[in-house]
Coordinates of C-alpha atoms and ligand atoms in Angstrom, one line a residue:
M1460 CA 59.5 100.9 -58.7
S1461 CA 56.7 100.7 -61.3
E1462 CA 54.6 97.6 -61.7
E1463 CA 56.1 97.0 -65.2
M1464 CA 59.6 96.9 -63.7
K1465 CA 58.6 94.2 -61.2
M1466 CA 57.2 92.0 -63.9
S1467 CA 59.0 89.0 -65.3
P1468 CA 60.0 89.1 -69.0
E1469 CA 57.1 86.6 -69.7
E1470 CA 54.6 88.8 -67.9
M1471 CA 55.9 91.8 -69.7
E1472 CA 55.4 90.1 -73.1
K1473 CA 51.9 89.0 -72.1
R1474 CA 51.1 92.6 -71.0
L1475 CA 52.6 94.0 -74.3
K1476 CA 50.3 91.7 -76.3
M1477 CA 47.3 93.0 -74.4
V1478 CA 48.3 96.6 -75.0
E1479 CA 49.0 95.9 -78.7
S1480 CA 45.6 94.4 -79.1
A1481 CA 43.9 97.5 -77.6
C1482 CA 46.2 100.0 -79.3
I1483 CA 44.5 102.4 -81.8
C1484 CA 47.7 104.0 -83.2
K1485 CA 47.1 102.6 -86.7
G1486 CA 44.0 104.8 -87.0
C1487 CA 45.9 107.9 -86.0
P1488 CA 46.8 110.7 -88.4
S1489 CA 50.4 110.8 -87.2
Y1490 CA 50.9 107.1 -87.8
T1491 CA 53.0 106.7 -90.9
A1492 CA 55.0 103.6 -90.0
L1493 CA 52.7 101.0 -91.6
G1494 CA 54.7 98.5 -93.7
K1495 CA 58.0 100.0 -92.8
E1496 CA 60.8 98.4 -90.8
D1497 CA 60.2 98.9 -87.1
D1498 CA 56.5 99.5 -87.7
Y1499 CA 55.5 98.5 -84.2
I1500 CA 52.7 100.1 -82.2
A1501 CA 51.9 100.5 -78.5
Y1502 CA 54.5 103.3 -78.2
C1503 CA 53.4 104.0 -74.6
F1504 CA 54.7 100.6 -73.5
P1505 CA 58.0 100.8 -71.4
T1506 CA 59.9 98.5 -73.8
R1507 CA 58.7 100.4 -76.9
G1508 CA 58.8 104.2 -76.8
E1509 CA 59.5 106.4 -79.7
S1510 CA 59.0 105.3 -83.3
K1511 CA 61.9 105.3 -85.8
N1512 CA 59.4 106.2 -88.5
I1513 CA 57.1 108.9 -87.1
S1514 CA 58.3 112.4 -86.7
D1515 CA 55.4 114.7 -87.7
E1516 CA 52.8 115.3 -85.0
K1517 CA 49.5 115.5 -86.9
G1518 CA 47.3 114.7 -84.0
C1519 CA 47.3 112.0 -81.3
I1520 CA 44.3 109.8 -80.5
C1521 CA 45.8 108.1 -77.5
G1522 CA 43.3 110.0 -75.3
T1523 CA 40.5 107.8 -76.7
C1524 CA 42.4 104.5 -76.2
P1525 CA 41.3 102.1 -73.4
V1526 CA 44.9 101.7 -72.3
Y1527 CA 45.2 105.4 -71.8
A1528 CA 42.3 105.4 -69.4
E1529 CA 43.4 102.2 -67.7
M1530 CA 46.9 103.6 -67.0
D1531 CA 45.7 107.1 -66.0
F1532 CA 48.0 108.7 -68.6
I1533 CA 48.1 112.5 -68.9
T1534 CA 50.6 113.0 -71.7
A1535 CA 50.4 112.1 -75.5
Y1536 CA 52.5 111.5 -78.6
Y1537 CA 54.3 108.5 -77.2
C1538 CA 55.6 107.7 -80.7
T1539 CA 57.5 111.0 -80.9
R1540 CA 58.0 112.1 -77.3
S1541 CA 58.6 108.7 -75.6
I1542 CA 56.8 106.9 -72.8
E1543 CA 54.7 108.7 -70.1
M1544 CA 57.4 108.3 -67.4
K1545 CA 60.1 110.0 -69.5
Q1546 CA 57.7 112.8 -70.5
K1547 CA 56.8 113.4 -66.9
E1548 CA 60.6 113.5 -66.0
A1549 CA 61.1 116.1 -68.8
I1550 CA 58.2 118.2 -67.5
A1551 CA 59.6 118.1 -63.9
E1552 CA 63.1 119.0 -65.2
A1553 CA 61.6 121.9 -67.2
L1554 CA 59.7 123.2 -64.2
W1555 CA 62.9 123.1 -62.0
K1556 CA 64.9 125.0 -64.7
G1557 CA 62.1 127.5 -65.2
H1558 CA 61.8 126.5 -68.9
S1559 CA 58.7 126.2 -71.0
V1560 CA 57.5 122.7 -70.7
W1561 CA 56.5 122.6 -74.3
D1562 CA 59.9 123.8 -75.5
H1563 CA 61.6 121.3 -73.2
L1564 CA 59.6 118.4 -74.6
K1565 CA 60.4 119.4 -78.2
R1566 CA 64.1 119.8 -77.5
R1567 CA 64.3 116.2 -76.2
R1568 CA 62.9 114.7 -79.3
Ligands
SF4_523 S1 47.8 104.9 -75.3 FE1 48.4 105.3 -77.4 S2 50.3 104.2 -77.8 FE2 49.3 103.4 -75.9 S3 48.2 101.6 -76.6 FE3 46.8 103.3 -76.6 S4 46.9 104.2 -78.7 FE4 48.6 102.9 -78.4
SF4_524 S1 51.2 107.5 -79.9 FE1 49.5 109.0 -80.3 S2 50.4 110.2 -82.0 FE2 51.6 108.4 -82.0 S3 50.6 107.0 -83.5 FE3 49.8 106.5 -81.4 S4 47.9 107.7 -81.3 FE4 49.1 108.6 -82.9

């Protein structure tokens, strides 16, 4: 069980606020949600995930975010491909099925 899942709702909320304050999504070329309904950030957070507004992948700057380093993330585009854990599951599934990992991730969007 991940650390997030063991947290109380209050701890999760506190952690989300920390992630939001460090998040650099609003400076990203793919970020188009500003001012729209559901224009949240911190897409990598377990209770967030994919954006309802962002669909075009025009670059992802998550790799330069302090949260990315702290969490030892290896994937990207949390706003379009969902959180790290789900992307890793998709990658594992693709490998088992002998599919292209890239095609598999795109199909799940
Ligand atoms: S890793 Fe990406 S989605 Fe997560 S807080 Fe940083 S910039 Fe935002
Ligand atoms: S998750 Fe990555 S691609 Fe999406 S807005 Fe944030 S930095 Fe940009």
